[in-house]
Coordinates of C-alpha atoms in Angstrom, one line a residue:
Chain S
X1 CA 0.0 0.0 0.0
X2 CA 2.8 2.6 1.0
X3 CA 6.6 2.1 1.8
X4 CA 5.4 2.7 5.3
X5 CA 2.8 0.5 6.0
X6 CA 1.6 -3.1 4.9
X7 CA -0.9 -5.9 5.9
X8 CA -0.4 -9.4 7.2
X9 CA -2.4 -10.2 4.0
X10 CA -5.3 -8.8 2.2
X11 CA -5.8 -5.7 3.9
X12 CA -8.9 -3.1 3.5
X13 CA -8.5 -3.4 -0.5
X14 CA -11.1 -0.1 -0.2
X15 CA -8.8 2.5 1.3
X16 CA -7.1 4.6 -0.1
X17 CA -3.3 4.1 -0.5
X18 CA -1.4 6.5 2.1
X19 CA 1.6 7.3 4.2
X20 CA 0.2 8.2 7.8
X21 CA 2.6 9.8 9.9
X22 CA 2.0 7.3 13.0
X23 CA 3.1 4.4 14.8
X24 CA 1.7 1.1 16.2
X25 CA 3.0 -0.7 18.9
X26 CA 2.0 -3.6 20.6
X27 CA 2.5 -5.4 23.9
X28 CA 1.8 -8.9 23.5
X29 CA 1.9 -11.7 26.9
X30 CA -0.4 -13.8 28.3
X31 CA -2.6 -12.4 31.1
X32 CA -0.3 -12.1 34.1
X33 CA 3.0 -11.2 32.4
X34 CA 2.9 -7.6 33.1
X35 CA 1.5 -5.9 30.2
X36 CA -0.5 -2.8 31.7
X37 CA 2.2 -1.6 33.7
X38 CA 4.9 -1.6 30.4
X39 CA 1.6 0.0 28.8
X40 CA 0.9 2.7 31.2
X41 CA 5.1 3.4 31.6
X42 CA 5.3 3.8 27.8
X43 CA 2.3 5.7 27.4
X44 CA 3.8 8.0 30.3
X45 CA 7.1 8.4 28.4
X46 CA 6.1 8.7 24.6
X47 CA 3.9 11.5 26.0
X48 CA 6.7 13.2 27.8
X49 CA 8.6 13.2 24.6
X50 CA 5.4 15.3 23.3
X51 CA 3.9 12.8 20.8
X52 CA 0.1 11.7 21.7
X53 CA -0.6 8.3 22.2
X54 CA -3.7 6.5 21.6
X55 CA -4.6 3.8 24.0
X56 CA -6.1 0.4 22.5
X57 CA -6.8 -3.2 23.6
X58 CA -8.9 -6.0 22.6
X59 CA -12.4 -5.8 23.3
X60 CA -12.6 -2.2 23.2
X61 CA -15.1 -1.1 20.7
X62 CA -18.5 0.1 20.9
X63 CA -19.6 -2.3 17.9
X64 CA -19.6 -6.1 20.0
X65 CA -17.7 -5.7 22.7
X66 CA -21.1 -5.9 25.1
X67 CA -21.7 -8.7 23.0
X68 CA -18.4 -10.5 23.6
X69 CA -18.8 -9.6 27.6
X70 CA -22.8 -11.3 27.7
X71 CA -21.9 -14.4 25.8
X72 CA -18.7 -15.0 27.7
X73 CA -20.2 -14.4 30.8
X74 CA -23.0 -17.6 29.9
X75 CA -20.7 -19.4 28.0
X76 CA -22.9 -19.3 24.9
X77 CA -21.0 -19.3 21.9
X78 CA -19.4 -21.8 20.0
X79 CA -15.4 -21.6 19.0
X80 CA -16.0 -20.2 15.6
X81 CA -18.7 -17.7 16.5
X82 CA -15.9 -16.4 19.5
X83 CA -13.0 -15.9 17.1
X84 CA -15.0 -13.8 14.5
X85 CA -16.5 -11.4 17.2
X86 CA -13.1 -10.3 18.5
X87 CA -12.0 -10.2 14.8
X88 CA -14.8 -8.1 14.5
X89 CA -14.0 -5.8 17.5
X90 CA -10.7 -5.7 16.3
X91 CA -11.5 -4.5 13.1
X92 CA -14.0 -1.9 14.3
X93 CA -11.2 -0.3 16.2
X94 CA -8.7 -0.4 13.4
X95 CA -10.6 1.3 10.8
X96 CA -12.6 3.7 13.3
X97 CA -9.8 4.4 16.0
X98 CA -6.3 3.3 15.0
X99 CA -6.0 3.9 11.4
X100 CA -7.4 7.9 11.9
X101 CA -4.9 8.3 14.7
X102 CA -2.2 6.8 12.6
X103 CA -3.2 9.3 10.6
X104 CA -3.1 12.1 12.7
X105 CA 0.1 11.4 13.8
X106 CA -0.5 9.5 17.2
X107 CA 1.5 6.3 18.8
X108 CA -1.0 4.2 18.4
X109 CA 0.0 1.3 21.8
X110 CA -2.1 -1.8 21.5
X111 CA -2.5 -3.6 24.6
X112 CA -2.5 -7.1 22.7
X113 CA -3.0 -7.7 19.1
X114 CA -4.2 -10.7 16.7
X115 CA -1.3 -12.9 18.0
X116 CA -3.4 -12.8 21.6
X117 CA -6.4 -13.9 19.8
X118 CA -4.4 -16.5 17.1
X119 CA -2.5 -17.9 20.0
X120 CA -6.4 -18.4 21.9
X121 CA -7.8 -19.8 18.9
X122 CA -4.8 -22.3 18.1
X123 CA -5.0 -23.4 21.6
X124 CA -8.7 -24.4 20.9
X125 CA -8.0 -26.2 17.6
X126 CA -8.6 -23.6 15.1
X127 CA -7.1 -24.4 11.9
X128 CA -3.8 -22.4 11.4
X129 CA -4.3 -21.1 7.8
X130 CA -7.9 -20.0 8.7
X131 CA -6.8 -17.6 11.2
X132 CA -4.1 -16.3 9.0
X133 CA -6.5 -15.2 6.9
X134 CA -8.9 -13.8 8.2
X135 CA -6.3 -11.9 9.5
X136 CA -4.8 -10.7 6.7
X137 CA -6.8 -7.0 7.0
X138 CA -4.5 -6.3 9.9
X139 CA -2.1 -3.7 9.5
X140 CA 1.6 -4.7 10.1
X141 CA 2.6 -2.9 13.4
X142 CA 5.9 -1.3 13.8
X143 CA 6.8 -2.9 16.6
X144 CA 6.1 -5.2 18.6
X145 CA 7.1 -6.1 22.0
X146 CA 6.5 -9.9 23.7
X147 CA 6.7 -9.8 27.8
X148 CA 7.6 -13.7 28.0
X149 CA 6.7 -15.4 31.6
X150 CA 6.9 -18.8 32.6
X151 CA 3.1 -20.3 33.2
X152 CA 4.1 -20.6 37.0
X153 CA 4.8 -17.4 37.1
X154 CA 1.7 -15.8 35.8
X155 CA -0.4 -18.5 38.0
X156 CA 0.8 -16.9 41.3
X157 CA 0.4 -13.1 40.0
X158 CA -3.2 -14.4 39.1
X159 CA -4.0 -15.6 42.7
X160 CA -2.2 -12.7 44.3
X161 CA -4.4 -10.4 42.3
X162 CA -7.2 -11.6 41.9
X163 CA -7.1 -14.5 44.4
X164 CA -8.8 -17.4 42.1
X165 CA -8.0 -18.8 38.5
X166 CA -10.4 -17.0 35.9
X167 CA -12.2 -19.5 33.8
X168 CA -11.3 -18.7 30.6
X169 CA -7.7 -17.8 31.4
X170 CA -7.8 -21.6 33.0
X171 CA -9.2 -22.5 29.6
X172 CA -12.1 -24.4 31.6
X173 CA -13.5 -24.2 28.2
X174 CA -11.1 -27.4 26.7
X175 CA -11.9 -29.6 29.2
X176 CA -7.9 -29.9 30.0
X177 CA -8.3 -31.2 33.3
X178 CA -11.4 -31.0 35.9
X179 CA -10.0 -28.3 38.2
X180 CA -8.7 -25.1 37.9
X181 CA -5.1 -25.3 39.3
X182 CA -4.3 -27.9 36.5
X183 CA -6.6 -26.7 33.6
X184 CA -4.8 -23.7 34.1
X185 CA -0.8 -24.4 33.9
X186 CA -1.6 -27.0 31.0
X187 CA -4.1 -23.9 29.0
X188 CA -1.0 -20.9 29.9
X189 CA 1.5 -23.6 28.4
X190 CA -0.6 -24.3 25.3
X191 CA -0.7 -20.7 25.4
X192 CA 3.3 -20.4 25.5
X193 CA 4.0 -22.4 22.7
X194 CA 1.8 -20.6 20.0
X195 CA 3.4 -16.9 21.6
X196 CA 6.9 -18.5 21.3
X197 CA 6.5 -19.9 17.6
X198 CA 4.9 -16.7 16.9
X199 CA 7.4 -14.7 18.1
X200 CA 10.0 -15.8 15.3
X201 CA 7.4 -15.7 12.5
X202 CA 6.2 -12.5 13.3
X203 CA 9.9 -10.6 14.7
X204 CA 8.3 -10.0 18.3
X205 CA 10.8 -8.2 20.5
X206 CA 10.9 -10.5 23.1
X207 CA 11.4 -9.3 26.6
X208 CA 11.8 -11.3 29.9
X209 CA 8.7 -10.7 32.0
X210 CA 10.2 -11.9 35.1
X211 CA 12.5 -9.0 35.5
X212 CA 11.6 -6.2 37.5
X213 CA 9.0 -3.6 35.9
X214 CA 11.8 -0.7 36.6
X215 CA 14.4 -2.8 33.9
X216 CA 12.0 -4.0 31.3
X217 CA 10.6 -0.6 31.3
X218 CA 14.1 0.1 30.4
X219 CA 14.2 -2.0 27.7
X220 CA 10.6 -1.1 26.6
X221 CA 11.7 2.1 25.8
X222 CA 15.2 1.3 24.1
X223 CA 12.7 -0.5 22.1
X224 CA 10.4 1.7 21.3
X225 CA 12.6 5.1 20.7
X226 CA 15.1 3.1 17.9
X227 CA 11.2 2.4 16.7
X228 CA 10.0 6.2 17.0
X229 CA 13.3 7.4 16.1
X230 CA 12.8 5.6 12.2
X231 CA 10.3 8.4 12.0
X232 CA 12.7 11.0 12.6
X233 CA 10.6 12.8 15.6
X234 CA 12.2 11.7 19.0
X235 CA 15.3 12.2 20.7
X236 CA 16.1 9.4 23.2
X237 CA 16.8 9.7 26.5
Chain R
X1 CA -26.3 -31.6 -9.4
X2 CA -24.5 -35.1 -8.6
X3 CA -26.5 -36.7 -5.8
X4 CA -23.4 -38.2 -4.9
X5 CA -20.3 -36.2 -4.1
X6 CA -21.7 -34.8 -1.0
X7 CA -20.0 -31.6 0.4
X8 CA -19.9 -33.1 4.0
X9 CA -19.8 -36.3 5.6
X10 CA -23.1 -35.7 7.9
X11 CA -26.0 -37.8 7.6
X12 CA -28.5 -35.0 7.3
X13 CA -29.0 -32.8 4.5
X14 CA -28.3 -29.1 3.7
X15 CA -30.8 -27.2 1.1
X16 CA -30.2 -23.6 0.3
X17 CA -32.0 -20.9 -1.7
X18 CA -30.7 -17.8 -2.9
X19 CA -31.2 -15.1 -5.3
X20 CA -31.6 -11.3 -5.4
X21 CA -34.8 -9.5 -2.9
X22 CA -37.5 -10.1 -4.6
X23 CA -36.7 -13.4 -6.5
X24 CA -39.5 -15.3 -4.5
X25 CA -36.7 -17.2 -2.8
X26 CA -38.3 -17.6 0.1
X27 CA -42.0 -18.5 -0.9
X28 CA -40.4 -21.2 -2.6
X29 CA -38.2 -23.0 0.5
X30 CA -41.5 -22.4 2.8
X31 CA -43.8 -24.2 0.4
X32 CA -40.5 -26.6 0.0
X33 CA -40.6 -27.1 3.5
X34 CA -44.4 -27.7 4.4
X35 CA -44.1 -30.1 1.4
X36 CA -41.1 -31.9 3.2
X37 CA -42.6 -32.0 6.9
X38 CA -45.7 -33.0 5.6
X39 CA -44.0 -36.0 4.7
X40 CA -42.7 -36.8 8.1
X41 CA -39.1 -35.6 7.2
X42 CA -37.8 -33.8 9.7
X43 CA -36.8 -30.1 8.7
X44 CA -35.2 -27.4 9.9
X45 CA -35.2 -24.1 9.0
X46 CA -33.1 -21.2 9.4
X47 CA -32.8 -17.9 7.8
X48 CA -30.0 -15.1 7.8
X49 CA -29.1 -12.7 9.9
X50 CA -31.1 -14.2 12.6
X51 CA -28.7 -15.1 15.9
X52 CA -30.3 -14.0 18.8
X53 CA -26.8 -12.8 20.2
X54 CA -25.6 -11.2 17.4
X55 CA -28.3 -9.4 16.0
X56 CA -28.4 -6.4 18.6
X57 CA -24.9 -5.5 17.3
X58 CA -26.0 -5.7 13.8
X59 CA -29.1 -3.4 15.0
X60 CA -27.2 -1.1 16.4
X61 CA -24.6 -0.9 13.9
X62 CA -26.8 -0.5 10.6
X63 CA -28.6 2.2 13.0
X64 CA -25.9 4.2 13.6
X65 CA -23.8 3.4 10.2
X66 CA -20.5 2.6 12.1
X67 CA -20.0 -0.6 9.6
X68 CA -16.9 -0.1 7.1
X69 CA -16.7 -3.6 4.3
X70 CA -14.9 -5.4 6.8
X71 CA -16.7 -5.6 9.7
X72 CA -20.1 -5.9 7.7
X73 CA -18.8 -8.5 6.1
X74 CA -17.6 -10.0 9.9
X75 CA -20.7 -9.0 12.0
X76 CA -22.7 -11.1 9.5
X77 CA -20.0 -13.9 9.6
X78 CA -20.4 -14.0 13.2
X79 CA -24.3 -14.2 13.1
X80 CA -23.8 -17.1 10.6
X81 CA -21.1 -18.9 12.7
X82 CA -23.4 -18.6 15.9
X83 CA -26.6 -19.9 14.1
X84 CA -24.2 -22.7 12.3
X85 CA -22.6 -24.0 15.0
X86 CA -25.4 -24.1 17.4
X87 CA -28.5 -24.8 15.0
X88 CA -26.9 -26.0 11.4
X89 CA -24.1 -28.1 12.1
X90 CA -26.5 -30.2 15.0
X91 CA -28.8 -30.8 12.8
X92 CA -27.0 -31.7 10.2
X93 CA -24.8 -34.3 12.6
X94 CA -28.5 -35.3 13.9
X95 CA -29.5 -36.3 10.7
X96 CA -32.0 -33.8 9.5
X97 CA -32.7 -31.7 6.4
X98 CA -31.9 -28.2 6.7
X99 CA -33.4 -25.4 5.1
X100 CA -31.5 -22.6 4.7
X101 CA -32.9 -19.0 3.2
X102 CA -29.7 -17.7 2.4
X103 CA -26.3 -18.8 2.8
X104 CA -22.6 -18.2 2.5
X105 CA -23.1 -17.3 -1.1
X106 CA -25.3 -14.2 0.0
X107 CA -22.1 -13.1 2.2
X108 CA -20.6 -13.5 -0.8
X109 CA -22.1 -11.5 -3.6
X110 CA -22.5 -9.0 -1.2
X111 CA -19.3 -8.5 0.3
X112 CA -17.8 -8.1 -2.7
X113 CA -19.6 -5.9 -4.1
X114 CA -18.9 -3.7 -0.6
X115 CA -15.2 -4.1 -1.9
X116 CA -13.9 -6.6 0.7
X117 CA -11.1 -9.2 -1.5
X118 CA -13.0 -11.8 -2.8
X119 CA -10.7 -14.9 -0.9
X120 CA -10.6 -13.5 2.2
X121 CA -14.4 -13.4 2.4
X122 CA -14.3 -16.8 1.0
X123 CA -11.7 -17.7 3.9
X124 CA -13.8 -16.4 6.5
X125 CA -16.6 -18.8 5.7
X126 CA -14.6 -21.9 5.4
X127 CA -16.0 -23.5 8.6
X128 CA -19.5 -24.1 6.3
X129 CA -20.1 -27.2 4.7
X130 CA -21.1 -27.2 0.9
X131 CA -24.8 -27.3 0.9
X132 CA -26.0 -30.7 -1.0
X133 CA -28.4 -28.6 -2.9
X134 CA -28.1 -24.7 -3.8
X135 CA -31.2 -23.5 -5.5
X136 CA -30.2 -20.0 -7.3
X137 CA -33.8 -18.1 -8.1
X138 CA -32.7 -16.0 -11.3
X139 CA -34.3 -13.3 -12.5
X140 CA -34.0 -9.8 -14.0
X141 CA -33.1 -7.2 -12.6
X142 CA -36.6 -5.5 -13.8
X143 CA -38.7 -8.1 -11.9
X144 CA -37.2 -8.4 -9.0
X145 CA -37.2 -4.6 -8.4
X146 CA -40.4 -4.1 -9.2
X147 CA -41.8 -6.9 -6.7
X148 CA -39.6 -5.3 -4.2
X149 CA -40.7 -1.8 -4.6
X150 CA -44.4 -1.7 -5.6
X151 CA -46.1 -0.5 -2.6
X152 CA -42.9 -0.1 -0.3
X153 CA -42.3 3.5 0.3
X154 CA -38.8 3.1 2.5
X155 CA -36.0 1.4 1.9
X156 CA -33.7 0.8 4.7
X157 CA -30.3 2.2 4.2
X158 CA -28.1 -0.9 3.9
X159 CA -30.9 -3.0 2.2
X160 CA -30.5 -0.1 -0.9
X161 CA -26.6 -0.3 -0.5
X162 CA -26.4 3.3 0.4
X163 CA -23.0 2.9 2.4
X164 CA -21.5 2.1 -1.1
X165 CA -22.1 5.5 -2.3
X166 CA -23.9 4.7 -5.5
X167 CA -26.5 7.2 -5.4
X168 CA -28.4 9.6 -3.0
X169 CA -31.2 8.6 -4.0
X170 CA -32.1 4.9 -2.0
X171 CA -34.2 3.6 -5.2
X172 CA -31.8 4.3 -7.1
X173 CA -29.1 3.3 -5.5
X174 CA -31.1 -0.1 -4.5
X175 CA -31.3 -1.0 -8.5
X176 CA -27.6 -0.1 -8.8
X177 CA -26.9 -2.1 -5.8
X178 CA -28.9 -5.2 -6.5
X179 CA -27.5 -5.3 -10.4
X180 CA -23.8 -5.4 -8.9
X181 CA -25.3 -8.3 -6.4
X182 CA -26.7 -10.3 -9.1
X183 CA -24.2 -10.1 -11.1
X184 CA -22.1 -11.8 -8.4
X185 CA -24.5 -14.4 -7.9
X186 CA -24.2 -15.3 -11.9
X187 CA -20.9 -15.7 -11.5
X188 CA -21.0 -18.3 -8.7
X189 CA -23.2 -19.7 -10.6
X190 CA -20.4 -22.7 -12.3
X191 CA -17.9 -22.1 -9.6
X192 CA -20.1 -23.6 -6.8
X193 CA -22.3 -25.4 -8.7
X194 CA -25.8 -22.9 -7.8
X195 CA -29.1 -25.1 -9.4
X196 CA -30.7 -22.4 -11.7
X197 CA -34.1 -21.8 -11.3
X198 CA -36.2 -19.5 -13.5
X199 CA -37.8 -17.1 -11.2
X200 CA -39.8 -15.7 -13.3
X201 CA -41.9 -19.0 -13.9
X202 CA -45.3 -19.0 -12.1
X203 CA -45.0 -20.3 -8.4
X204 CA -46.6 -23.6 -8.8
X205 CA -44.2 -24.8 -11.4
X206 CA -40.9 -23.6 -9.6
X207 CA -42.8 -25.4 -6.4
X208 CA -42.7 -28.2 -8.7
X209 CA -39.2 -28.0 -10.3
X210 CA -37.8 -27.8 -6.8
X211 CA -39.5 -30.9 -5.4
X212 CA -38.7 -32.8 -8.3
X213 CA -34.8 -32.0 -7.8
X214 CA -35.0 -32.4 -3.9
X215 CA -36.7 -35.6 -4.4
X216 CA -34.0 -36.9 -6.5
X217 CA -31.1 -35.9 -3.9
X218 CA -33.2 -37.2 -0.7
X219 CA -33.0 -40.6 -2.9
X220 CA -30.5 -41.7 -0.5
X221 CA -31.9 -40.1 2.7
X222 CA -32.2 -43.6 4.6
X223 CA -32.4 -41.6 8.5
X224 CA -34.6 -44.5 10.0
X225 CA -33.6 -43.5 13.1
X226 CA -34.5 -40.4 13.0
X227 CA -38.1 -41.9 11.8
X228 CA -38.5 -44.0 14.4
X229 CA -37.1 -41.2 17.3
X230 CA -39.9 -38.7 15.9
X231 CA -42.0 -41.7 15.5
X232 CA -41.8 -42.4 19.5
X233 CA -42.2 -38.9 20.5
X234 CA -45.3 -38.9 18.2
X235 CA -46.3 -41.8 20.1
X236 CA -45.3 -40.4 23.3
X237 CA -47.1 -37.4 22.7
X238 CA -50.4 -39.3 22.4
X239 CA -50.5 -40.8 25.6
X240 CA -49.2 -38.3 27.5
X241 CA -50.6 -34.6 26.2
X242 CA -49.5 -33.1 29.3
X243 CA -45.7 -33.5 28.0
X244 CA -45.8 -31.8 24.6
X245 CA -42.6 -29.5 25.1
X246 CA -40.0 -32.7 24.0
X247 CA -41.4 -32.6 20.6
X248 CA -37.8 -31.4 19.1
X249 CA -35.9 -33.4 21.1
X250 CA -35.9 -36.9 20.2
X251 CA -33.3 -38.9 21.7
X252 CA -31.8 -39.6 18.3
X253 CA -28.4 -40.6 18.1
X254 CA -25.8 -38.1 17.0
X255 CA -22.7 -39.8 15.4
X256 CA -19.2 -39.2 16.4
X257 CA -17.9 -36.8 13.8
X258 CA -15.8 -34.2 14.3
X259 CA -14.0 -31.0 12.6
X260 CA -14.5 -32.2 9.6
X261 CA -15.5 -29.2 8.0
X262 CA -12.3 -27.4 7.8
X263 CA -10.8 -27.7 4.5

C-alpha cells in the first residue's frame, strides 16, 4: 500500500493508499506477564517526549464488545462464533480508532494484538491457515514487543491479584483437566508455545517478564525510541 | 447436481436458496418445507441474519452506520457462525434436512460488491459445509425490483446499498446495488455449482421443479432412526398430552464426527 505501511495479507483493499505519519506498537503476553504496567510506563514516556498516544486493547469497541462480555459471561458461543466477534471488534477499532490516529500522527499502543487472539484460537483447535486469513486485514505494526513469563509465574500473580483462577484464562472451556489449578498451567503452556512460535514468524521483540517492571521498562523504551526514532521525531533519552 | 459427491460427511442434508430480494426465494423454500414435513421428514429451518446474540450489534450498527466492508462482512460472519454451530451443524450431525434461506453465497455476492477481496471473504466462511443442494432463483433485474418496490415507500439504508455510495437517491441506488449483487451471484453460478431456477416461472411450477430436484437428492436419505425417534415422541405425545414440550428433542443418536468441516 505505502513504503510505510503493509498488511499481514489482504488488507482493507477499499482504502485509499497513504503514508500516515503514525506508529503502532504492541504489547503482547499472556494475562499475568505484566502488560498494563509496560503499557501505562510507555504511554507516560512517549507522551513526555510530546507525541500523543492512543490507548487500544482487545475488546474495546463500541460495535460487540457488550456482545463479547454477555456471551462469555453464559458461555454461549461456539469456537468459531468467538473468534469472528473479537475479529470483529478488532477491526471496528482499526478502521474507526487506530487507522485515523495513525493518521493524525498518534502512537497508536495496543494492549495485545491478533497474536493474543491467534494464539487463543490455536490453543482451541482452530485451523492455522484459517486464522491467518482472516487476519490478513490487519495492519503490520511497527513494533512489537512480547513480555515472556513462565506459566508458574503468571499462575501466582493471578491468585495474588485476583485471588482465584479465571475461567477462561484456566481454559475451563477445553476440558484440560477437571480443576482449575491444572486446567490452568496446561491452558497458559498451550498458550506459550503458539506466543513463542509466533514470536520468530512475526519478529516480536521478546522481553523477559520476570524482570523487575523498573528494567524491562528500560528496555521497553530502548525499544520503542530506535522504533519512533525511524520516523525521525524523538530524541532518546 | 451429482447426488453423490456430498459436500460433507453428515447424515442429514443441507438445502439452500438464494437469489436477489424479490426473486421469491423464500415463498419457494416455505412451500418446500411444508411439502417436506408433511412427509414426516424432519426439517429445519433457518434464515439469515437471525442469531439472537448477534443481531443487537448488527441493529445497532446498521442504525448508527458505524460498519466499514470489513466488519459488515464479519458482524454477518459472526451471526452465521453462531446460528451454524449451534443450529446447522447439529442438525446436520442429527440427521435432518436443513433449510436454509440464504447462505454463505449471499455473504458473498455482497461482500464483494462492498469491496472486501474476494478470498478473504471466502476464507472467513470456510467452517461451512457445501450445501447438498443450492437453488439460485434467477431473474432480472426489472422483476425483481419491481416486486420489491411496488407498494414499499422506504428502503432501509443498507438493504439499498447506500453505504457504497452509489446514489443519494435509495431507489436508485437499490437497483444499482442489487444489479452489482446479481451479477455476483451469476458468477458463482459454475464455480459452486448454484441449481438455476427461472424465477420468473409462475410459483406452482418452480414449487414443482424444486420438489422434483430435492426428491432426487433425498434418494439416499435412509435416517430410519430419525423416523422411528420422531416416531416415539409422536407416540409419546399421544399418551401423555401433558408433555408436549420434548417434541424437538428426540433422543436420536448423533454420530461421532468431528472437525470435519475445515478444509
Amino acid at each position: 500500500m505505502s513504503d510505510r505501511w503493509s498488511y499481514y495479507g489482504k488488507g482493507l483493499p477499499y482504502l485509499p493508499q497513504e503514508d500516515w505519519p503514525g506508529w503502532l506498537v504492541v504489547m503482547e503476553g499472556a494475562d499475568g506477564a505484566g502488560r498494563s504496567t509496560q503499557n501505562g510506563l510507555l504511554k507516560e514516556w512517549i507522551e513526555q517526549q510530546g507525541l500523543p498516544v492512543l490507548d487500544t486493547g482487545l475488546k474495546r469497541s463500541t460495535l460487540v464488545s457488550k456482545e463479547i462480555t454477555k456471551a462469555k459471561a453464559g458461555n454461549l458461543l461456539g469456537r468459531t462464533t468467538l473468534s469472528l466477534l473479537y475479529t470483529t471488534d478488532l477491526a471496528d477499532q482499526l478502521e474507526n480508532q487506530m487507522i485515523p490516529a495513525l493518521r493524525a500522527g498518534y502512537v497508536v499502543l495496543a494492549d495485545r494484538y491478533i497474536f493474543t487472539m491467534m494464539a487463543r484460537d490455536l490453543a482451541r483447535g482452530a485451523s492455522r491457515s484459517w486464522l491467518e486469513q482472516l487476519f490478513g486485514f490487519a495492519l503490520k505494526p511497527d513494533l512489537v514487543i512480547y513480555l515472556r513469563t513462565s506459566p508458574e509465574e503468571r499462575l501466582h500473580r493471578a491468585l495474588d491479584k485476583h485471588e482465584t483462577l479465571d475461567f477462561w484464562e484456566s481454559g475451563m472451556d477445553l476440558g484440560l483437566a477437571a480443576d482449575r489449578y491444572t486446567s490452568f498451567l496446561k491452558y497458559q503452556a498451550l498458550l506459550q508455545d503458539h506466543y513463542e512460535r509466533m514470536a520468530s514468524q512475526y519478529g516480536f521483540a521478546t522481553l523477559d517478564g520476570s524482570d523487575s517492571p523498573h528494567q524491562i521498562h528500560h528496555h521497553v523504551r530502548e525499544l520503542a525510541t530506535r522504533t519512533l526514532k525511524g520516523g525521525g521525531l524523538v530524541a532518546a533519552t | 447436481m451429482a447426488t453423490h459427491k456430498r459436500g460433507h460427511k453428515y447424515p442429514g442434508r443441507l438445502i439452500v436458496v438464494e437469489g436477489c430480494d424479490g426473486s421469491g426465494k423464500s415463498t419457494q423454500v416455505y412451500l418446500l418445507r411444508r411439502w417436506l414435513e408433511g412427509n414426516g421428514y424432519p426439517v429445519f429451518f433457518t434464515e439469515w441474519n437471525s442469531s439472537e446474540l448477534v443481531k443487537s450489534a448488527t441493529k445497532k450498527a446498521k442504525k448508527h452506520r458505524m460498519l466499514t466492508p470489513t466488519t459488515f462482512s464479519l458482524i454477518h460472519a459472526s451471526d452465521f457462525a453462531d446460528r451454524y454451530e449451534t443450529l446447522i451443524l447439529p442438525h446436520l450431525q442429527a440427521g435432518h434436512i436443513v433449510l436454509a434461506d440464504r447462505y454463505v453465497y449471499t455473504a458473498y455476492a455482497r461482500d464483494l460488491v462492498r469491496g472486501c477481496d474476494e478470498s478473504w471473504v471466502h476464507n472467513s466462511y470456510r467452517f461451512a459445509v457445501k450445501p447438498d443442494l443450492a437453488f439460485y432463483f434467477q431473474a432480472p433485474l426489472e422483476v425483481s425490483l419491481h416486486r420489491i418496490l411496488v407498494g414499499r415507500p422506504e428502503l432501509k439504508y443498507h438493504e439499498a446499498g447506500m453505504d457504497l455510495g452509489l446514489s443519494t437517491d435509495p431507489k436508485e441506488s437499490f437497483r444499482i446495488f442489487q444489479g452489482l449483487i446479481k451479477q455476483q451471484y451469476d458468477r458463482m453460478v459454475s464455480r459452486f455449482g448454484l441449481t438455476v431456477m427461472d424465477a420468473t416461472k409462475p410459483i406452482l411450477e418452480l414449487q414443482q421443479e424444486m420438489r422434483a430436484i430435492v426428491m432426487v437428492d433425498l434418494a439416499d436419505y435412509g435416517n430410519h432412526h430419525v423416523y422411528k425417534a420422531l416416531e416415539q415422541v409422536a407416540a409419546a405425545e399421544e399418551l401423555a398430552p401433558a408433555i408436549e414440550q420434548q417434541t424437538e428433542h428426540a433422543p436420536v443418536a448423533a454420530p461421532a464426527t468431528e472437525g470435519g468441516d475445515e478444509k
